[in-house]
CSV table of C-alpha atoms in Angstrom, one decimal:
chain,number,residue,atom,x,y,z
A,290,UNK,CA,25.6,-30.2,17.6
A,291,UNK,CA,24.0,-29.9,14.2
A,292,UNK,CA,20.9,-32.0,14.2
A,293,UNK,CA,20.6,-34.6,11.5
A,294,UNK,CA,17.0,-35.6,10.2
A,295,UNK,CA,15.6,-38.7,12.0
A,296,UNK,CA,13.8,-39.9,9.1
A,297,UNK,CA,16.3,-40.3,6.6
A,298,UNK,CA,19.1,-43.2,7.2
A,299,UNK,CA,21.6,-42.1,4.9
A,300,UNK,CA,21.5,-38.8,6.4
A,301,UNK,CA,22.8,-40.0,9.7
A,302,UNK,CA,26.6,-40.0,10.6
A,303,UNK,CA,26.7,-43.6,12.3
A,304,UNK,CA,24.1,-45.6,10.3
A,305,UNK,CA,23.9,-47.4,7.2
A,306,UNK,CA,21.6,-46.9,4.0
A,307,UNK,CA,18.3,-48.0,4.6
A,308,UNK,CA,14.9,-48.3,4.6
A,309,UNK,CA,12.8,-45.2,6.6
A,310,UNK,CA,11.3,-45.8,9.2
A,311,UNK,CA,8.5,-44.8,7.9
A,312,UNK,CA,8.6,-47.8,5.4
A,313,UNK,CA,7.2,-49.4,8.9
A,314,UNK,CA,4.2,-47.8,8.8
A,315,UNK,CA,3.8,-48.5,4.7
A,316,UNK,CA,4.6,-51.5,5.2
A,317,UNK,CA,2.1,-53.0,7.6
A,318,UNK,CA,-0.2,-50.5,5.3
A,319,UNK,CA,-0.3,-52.7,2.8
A,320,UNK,CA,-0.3,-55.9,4.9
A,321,UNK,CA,-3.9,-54.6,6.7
A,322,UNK,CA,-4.9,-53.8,2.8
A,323,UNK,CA,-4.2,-56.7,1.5
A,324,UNK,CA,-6.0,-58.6,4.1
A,325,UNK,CA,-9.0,-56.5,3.8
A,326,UNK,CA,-9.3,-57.4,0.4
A,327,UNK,CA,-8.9,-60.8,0.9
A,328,UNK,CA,-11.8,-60.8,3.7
A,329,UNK,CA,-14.3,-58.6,1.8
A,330,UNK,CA,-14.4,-61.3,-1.1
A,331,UNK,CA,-15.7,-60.3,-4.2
A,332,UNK,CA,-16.8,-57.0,-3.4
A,333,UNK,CA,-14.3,-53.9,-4.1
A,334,UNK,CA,-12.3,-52.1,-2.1
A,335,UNK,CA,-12.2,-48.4,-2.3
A,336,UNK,CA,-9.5,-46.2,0.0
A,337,UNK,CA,-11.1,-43.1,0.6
A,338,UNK,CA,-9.3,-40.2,-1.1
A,339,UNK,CA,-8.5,-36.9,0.3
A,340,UNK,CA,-10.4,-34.2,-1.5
A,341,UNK,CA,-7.3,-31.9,-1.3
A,342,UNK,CA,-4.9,-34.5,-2.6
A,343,UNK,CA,-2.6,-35.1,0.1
A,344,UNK,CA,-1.2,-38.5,0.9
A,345,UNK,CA,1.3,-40.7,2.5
A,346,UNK,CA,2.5,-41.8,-1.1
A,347,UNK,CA,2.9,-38.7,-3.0
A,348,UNK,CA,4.5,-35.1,-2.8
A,349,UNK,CA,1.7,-32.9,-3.0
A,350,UNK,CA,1.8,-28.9,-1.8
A,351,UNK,CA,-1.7,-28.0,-1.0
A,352,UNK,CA,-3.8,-25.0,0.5
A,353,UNK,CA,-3.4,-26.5,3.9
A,354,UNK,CA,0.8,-26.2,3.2
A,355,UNK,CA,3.6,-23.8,3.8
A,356,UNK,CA,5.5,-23.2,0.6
A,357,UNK,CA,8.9,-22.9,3.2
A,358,UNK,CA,9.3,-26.2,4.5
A,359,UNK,CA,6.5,-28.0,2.3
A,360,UNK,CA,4.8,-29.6,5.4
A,361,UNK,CA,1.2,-28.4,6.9
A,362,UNK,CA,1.0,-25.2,8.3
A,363,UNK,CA,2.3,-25.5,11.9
A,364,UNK,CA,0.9,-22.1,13.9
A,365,UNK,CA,-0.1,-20.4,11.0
A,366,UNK,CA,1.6,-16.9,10.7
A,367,UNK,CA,0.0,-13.9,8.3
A,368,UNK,CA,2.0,-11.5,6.5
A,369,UNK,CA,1.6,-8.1,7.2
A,370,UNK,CA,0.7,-6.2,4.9
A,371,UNK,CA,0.8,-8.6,2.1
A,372,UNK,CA,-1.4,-11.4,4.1
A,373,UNK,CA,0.7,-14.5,2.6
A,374,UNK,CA,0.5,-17.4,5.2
A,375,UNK,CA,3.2,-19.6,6.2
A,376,UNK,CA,4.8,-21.4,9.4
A,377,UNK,CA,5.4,-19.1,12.2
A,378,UNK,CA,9.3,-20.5,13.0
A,379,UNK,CA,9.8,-20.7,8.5
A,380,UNK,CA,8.9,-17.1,8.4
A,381,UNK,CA,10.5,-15.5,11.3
A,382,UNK,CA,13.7,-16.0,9.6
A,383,UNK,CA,12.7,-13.5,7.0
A,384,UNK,CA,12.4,-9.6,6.4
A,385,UNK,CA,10.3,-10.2,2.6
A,386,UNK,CA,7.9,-12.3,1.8
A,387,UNK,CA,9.4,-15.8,-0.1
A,388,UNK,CA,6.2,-15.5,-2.5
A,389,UNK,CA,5.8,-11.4,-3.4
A,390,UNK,CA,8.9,-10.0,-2.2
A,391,UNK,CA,6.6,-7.4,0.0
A,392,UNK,CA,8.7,-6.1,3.2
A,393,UNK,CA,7.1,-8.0,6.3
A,394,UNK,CA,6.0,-5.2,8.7
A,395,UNK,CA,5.0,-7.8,11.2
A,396,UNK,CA,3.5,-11.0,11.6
A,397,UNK,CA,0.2,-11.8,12.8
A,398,UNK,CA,-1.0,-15.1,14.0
A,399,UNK,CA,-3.9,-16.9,11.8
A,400,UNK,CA,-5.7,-19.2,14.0
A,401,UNK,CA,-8.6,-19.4,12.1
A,402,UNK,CA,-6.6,-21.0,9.1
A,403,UNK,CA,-4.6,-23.5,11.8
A,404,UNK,CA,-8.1,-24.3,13.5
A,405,UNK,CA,-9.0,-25.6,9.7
A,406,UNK,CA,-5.7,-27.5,9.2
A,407,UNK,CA,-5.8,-29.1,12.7
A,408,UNK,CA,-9.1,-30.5,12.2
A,409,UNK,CA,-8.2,-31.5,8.8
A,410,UNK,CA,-5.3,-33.5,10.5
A,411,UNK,CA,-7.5,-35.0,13.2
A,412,UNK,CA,-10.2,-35.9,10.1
A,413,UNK,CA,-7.7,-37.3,8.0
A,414,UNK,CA,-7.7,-41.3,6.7
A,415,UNK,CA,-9.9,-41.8,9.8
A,416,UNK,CA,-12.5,-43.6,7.7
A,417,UNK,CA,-13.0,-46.9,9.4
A,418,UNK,CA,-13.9,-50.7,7.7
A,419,UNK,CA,-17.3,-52.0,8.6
A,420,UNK,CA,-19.1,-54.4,6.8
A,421,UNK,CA,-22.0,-54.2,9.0
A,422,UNK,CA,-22.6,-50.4,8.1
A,423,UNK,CA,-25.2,-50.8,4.4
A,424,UNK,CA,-24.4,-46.9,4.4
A,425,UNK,CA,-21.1,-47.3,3.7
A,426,UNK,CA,-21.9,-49.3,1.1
A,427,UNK,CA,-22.5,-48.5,-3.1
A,428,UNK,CA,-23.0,-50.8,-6.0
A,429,UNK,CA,-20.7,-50.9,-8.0
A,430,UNK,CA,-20.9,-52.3,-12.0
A,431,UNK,CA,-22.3,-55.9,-11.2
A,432,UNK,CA,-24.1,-55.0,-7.8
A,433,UNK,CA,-20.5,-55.2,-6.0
A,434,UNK,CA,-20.7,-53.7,-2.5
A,435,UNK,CA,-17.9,-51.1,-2.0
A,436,UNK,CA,-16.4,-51.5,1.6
A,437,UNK,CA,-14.1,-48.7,2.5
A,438,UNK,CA,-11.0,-49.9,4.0
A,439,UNK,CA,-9.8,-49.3,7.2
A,440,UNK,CA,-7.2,-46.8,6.5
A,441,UNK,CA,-6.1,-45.5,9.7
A,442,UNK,CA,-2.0,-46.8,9.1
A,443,UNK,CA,-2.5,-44.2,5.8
A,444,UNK,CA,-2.5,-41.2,8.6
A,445,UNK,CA,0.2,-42.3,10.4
A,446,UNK,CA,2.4,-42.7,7.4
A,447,UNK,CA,1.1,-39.1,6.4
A,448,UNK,CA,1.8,-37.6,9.6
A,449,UNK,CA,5.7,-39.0,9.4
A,450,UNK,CA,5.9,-37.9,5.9
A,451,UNK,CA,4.7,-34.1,7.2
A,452,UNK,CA,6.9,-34.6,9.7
A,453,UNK,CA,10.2,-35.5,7.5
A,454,UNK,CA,9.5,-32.4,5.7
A,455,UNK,CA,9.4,-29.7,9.0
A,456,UNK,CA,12.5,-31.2,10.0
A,457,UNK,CA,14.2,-30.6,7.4
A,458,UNK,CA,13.8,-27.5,7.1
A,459,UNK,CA,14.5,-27.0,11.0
A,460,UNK,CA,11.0,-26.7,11.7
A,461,UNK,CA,11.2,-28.9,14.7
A,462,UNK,CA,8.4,-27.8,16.8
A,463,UNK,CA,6.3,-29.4,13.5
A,464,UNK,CA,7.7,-32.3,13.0
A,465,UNK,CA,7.7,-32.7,16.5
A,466,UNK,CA,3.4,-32.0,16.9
A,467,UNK,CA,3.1,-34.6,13.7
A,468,UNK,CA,4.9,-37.2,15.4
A,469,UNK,CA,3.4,-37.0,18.9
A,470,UNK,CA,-0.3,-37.3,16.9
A,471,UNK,CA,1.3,-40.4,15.1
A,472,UNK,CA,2.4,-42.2,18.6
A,473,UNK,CA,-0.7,-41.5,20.1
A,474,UNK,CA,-2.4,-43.8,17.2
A,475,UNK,CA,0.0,-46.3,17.4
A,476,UNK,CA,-0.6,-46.6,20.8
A,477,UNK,CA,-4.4,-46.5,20.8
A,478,UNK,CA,-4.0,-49.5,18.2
A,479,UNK,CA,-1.5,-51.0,20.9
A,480,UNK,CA,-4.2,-50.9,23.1
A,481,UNK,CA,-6.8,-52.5,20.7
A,482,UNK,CA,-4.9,-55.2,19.2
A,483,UNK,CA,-1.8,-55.8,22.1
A,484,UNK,CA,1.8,-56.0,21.4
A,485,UNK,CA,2.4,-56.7,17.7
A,486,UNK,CA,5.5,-56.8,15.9
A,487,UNK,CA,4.3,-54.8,13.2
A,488,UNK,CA,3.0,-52.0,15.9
A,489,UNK,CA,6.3,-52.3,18.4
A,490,UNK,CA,8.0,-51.7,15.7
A,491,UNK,CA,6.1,-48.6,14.2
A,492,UNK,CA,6.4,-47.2,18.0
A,493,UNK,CA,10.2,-48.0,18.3
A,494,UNK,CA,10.9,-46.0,15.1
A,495,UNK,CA,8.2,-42.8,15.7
A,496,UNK,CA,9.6,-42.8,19.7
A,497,UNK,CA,13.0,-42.1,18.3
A,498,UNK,CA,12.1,-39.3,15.7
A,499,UNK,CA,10.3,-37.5,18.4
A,500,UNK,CA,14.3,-38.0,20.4
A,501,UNK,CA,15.9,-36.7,17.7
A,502,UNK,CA,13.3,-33.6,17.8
A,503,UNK,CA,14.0,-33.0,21.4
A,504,UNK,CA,17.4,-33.7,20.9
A,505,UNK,CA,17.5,-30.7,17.9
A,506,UNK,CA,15.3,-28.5,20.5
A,507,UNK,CA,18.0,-29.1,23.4
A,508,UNK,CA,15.3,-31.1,25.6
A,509,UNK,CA,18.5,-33.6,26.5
A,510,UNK,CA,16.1,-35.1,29.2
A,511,UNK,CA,12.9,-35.6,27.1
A,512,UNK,CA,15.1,-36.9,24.1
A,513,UNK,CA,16.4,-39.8,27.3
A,514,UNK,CA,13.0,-40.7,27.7
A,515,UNK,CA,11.8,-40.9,24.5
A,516,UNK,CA,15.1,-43.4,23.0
A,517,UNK,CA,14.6,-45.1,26.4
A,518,UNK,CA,10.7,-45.9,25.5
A,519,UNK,CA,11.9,-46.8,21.8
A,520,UNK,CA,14.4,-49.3,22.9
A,521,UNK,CA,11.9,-50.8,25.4
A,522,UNK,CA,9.6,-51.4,22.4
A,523,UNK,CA,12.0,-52.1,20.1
A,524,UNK,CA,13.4,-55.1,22.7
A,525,UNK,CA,10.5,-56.9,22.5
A,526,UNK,CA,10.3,-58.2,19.1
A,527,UNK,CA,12.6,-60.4,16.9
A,528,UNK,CA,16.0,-59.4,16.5
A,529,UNK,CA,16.3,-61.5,13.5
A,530,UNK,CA,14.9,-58.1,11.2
A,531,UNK,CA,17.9,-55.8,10.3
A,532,UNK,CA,15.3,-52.4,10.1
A,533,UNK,CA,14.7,-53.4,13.8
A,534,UNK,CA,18.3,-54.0,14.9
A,535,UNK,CA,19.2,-51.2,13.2
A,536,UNK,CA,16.9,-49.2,14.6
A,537,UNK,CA,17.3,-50.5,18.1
A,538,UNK,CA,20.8,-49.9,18.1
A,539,UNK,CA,21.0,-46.3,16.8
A,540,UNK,CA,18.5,-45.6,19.9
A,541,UNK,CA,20.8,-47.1,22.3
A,542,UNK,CA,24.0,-45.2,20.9
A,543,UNK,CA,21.9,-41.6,20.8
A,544,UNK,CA,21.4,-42.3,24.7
A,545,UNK,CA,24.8,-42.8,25.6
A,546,UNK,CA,25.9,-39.4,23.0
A,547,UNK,CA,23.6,-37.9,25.7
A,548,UNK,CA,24.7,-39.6,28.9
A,549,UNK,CA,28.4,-39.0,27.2
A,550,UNK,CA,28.1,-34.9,26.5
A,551,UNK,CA,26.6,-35.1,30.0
A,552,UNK,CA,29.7,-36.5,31.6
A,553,UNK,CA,28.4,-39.4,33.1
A,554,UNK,CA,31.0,-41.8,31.1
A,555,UNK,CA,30.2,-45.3,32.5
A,556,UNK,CA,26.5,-44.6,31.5
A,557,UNK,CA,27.3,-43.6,28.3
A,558,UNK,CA,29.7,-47.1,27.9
A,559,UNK,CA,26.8,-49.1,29.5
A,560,UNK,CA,24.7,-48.0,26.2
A,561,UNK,CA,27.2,-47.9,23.6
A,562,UNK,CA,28.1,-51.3,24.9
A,563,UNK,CA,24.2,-52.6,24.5
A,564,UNK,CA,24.5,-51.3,21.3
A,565,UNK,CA,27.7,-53.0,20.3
A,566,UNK,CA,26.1,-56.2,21.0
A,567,UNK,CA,23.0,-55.9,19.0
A,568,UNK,CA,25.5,-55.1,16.1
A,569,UNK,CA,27.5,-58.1,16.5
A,570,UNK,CA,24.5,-60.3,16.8
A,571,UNK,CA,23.2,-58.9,13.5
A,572,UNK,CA,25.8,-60.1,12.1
A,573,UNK,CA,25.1,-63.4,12.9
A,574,UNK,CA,22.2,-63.5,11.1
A,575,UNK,CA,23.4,-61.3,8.2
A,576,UNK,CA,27.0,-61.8,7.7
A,577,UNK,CA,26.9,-60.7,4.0
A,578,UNK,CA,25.9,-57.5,4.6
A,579,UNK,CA,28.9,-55.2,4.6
A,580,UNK,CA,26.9,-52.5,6.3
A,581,UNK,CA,26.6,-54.5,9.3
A,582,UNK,CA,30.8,-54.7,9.7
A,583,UNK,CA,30.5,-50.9,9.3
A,584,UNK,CA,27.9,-50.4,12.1
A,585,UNK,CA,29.9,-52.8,14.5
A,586,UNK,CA,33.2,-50.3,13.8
A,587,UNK,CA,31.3,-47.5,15.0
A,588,UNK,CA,30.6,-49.3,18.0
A,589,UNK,CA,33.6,-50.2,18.7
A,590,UNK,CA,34.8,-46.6,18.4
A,591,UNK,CA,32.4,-45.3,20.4
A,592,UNK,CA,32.8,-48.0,23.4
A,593,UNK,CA,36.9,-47.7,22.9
A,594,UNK,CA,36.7,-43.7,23.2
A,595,UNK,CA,34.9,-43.8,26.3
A,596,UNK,CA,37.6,-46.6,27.2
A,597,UNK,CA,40.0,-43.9,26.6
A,598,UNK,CA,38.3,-41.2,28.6
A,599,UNK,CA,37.7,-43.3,32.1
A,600,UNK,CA,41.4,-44.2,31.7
A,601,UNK,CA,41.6,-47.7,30.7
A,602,UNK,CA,44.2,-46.9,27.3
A,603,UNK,CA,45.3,-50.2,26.6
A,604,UNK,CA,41.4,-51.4,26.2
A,605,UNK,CA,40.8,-48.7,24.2
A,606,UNK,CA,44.0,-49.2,22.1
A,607,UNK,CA,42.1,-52.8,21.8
A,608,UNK,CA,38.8,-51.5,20.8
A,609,UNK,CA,40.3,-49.1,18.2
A,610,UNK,CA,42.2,-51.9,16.6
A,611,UNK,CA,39.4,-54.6,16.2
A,612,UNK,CA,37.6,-52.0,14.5
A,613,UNK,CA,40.6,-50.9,12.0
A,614,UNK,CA,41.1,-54.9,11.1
A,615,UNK,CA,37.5,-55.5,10.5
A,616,UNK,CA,37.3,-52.6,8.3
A,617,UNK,CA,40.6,-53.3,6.7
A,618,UNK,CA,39.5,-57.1,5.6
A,619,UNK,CA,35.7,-55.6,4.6
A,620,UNK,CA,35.6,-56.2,0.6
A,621,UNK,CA,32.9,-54.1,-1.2
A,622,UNK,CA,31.7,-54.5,-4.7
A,623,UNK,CA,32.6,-51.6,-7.2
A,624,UNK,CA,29.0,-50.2,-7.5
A,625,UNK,CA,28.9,-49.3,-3.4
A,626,UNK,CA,31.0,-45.9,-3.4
A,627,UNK,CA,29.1,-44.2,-0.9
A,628,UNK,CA,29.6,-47.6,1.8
A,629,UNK,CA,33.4,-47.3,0.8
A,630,UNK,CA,33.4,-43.4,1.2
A,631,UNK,CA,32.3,-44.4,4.7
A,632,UNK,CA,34.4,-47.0,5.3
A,633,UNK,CA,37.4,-45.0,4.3
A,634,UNK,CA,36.3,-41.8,6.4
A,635,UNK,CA,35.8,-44.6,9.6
A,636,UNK,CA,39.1,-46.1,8.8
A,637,UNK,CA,40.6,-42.5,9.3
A,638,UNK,CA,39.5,-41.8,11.9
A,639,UNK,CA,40.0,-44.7,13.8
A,640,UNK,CA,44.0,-45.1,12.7
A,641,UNK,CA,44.2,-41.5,14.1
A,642,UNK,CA,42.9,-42.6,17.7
A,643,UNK,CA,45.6,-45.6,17.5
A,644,UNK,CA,48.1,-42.5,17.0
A,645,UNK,CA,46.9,-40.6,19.8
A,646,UNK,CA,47.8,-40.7,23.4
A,647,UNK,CA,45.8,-40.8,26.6
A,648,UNK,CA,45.5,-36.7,27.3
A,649,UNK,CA,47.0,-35.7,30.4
A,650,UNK,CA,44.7,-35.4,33.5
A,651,UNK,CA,46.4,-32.8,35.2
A,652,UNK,CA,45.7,-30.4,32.1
């Protein structure tokens, strides 16, 4: 199975065009920023800035980055002879060097460039908000104290964006280290400040990344646990949001794809079933939002084929067909090509199942 970047919405087969997940995390950004500036009065607030340019907002290749996948160096690897650096799994898949051309004769470990770049993660946006520290404090044009925000939402958002950019270019094992640092904040702050939406739902989306990385890696069990812990999160908070429903319900269907390839059908249904459900109930609350019909046709699908597979044909045959009329009767506007692309790639699909029969048994 070809893995399909957690990060990006559009890129998945079964999802709609969204926000990323990572808007979360940017999101609830801004909200802490906002508020700082609304406590600290008067004076200004400065973010800190990162004296080798790298942020959550920006694309930015620094000294710390490897030119392959564009993300921080992830067990820094040396050229030999030519000494370029990059990723040790980007460069093992190639004989010259991507920046000199130089034949690699072998490849030597750098761990006194990834010491640097792991303590440049750790040390990154960790500057704290403290009004009751005067010496992090400056005047400023009219004797305006500068207060330093606290900033510590800025590294998760930076470790998710580093994170995008190893998976993408199959560097799991990254994306996979960036992501682990980033739920181990969240979780810390889960700890400080208790079960926030804002936070539940940071958790519920970096807890299925870190699936989908285990997933790619062919850790079936770990990638389980980790959907299981993102739904649990995910549960707890309003299901009135369509980024959380969304969210919540891609988690549940990526469990039963597991529980499914791993033959235990009624498991697999149990999931695709939960995830059915959230579907339809989203579009209670957003029934203008063609995407939604789509994602509740998928569902359908996927509960109908393991219909088909534990025998019961004429539910299946049922499940196929409510999703072929509810696509059928969806009307989009002119300017969505892509959702009608997918509509009409669904609709396929599905009108070839209601062709099919039940496979024999015996065979």
């Amino acid at each position: 199975m070809t893995p399909v970047c957690p990060f990006v919405k559009a890129a998945r087969p079964d999802e709609t065009t969204s926000k990323k997940p990572s808007e979360n995390v940017c999101k609830y950004q801004q909200e802490t920023e906002s508020k700082t500036k609304k406590d600290a009065g008067d004076s200004a607030t400065v973010p800190p800035k990162c004296p080798f340019g790298y942020d959550s907002e920006t694309f930015k290749l620094g000294p710390f980055s490897c030119i392959i996948c564009q993300g921080l160096l992830f067990e820094s690897s040396k050229c030999v002879p030519c000494s370029h650096v990059y990723c040790k799994a980007c460069i093992s898949r190639f004989k010259d060097c991507p920046i000199c051309g130089a034949d690699i004769e072998k490849i030597e470990a750098d761990s006194n460039l990834q010491d640097m770049v792991d303590r440049f993660i750790e040390g990154h946006a960790r500057i704290k908000r403290s009004n009751s520290n005067i010496d992090k404090e400056e005047a400023v044009g009219e004797k305006k104290p500068v207060i330093y925000a606290d900033v510590s939402l800025e590294r998760g958002a930076f470790l998710v964006q580093q994170a995008m950019r190893a998976f993408r270019a199959q560097n799991v094992e990254s994306a996979k280290s960036r992501l682990s640092l980033c739920a181990e904040d969240i979780r810390e702050q889960l700890q400080r400040m208790g079960n926030t939406s804002e936070l539940c739902s940071q958790l519920g989306a970096v807890l299925g990344m870190l699936g989908d990385c285990c997933r790619a890696l062919g850790e079936a069990d770990s990638a389980v646990t980790y959907f299981e812990e993102s739904v649990e999160f995910l549960s707890k908070l309003p299901m009135d949001d369509l980024e959380i429903t969304h969210t919540l319900s891609v988690s549940l269907n990526k469990i039963g794809d597991l529980k499914y390839y791993d033959g235990e059908l009624e498991a697999a249904r149990s999931h695709y079933f939960r995830s059915l459900n959230v579907r339809r109930d989203a579009i209670k609350h957003h029934s203008d939002v063609s995407s939604q019909i789509l994602d509740v046709a998928v569902s359908l699908a996927k509960v109908a084929d393991v219909d088909r597979s534990l025998g019961n044909e004429e539910v299946a045959v049922d499940g196929f067909q409510e999703a072929v009329n509810l696509l059928e009767s969806l009307k989009l506007k002119s300017e969505d090509t892509a959702l009608e692309q997918r509509r009409l790639s669904v609709l396929e699909f599905l009108k070839n199942q209601l062709t099919e029969k039940q496979p024999d048994t015996a065979q």
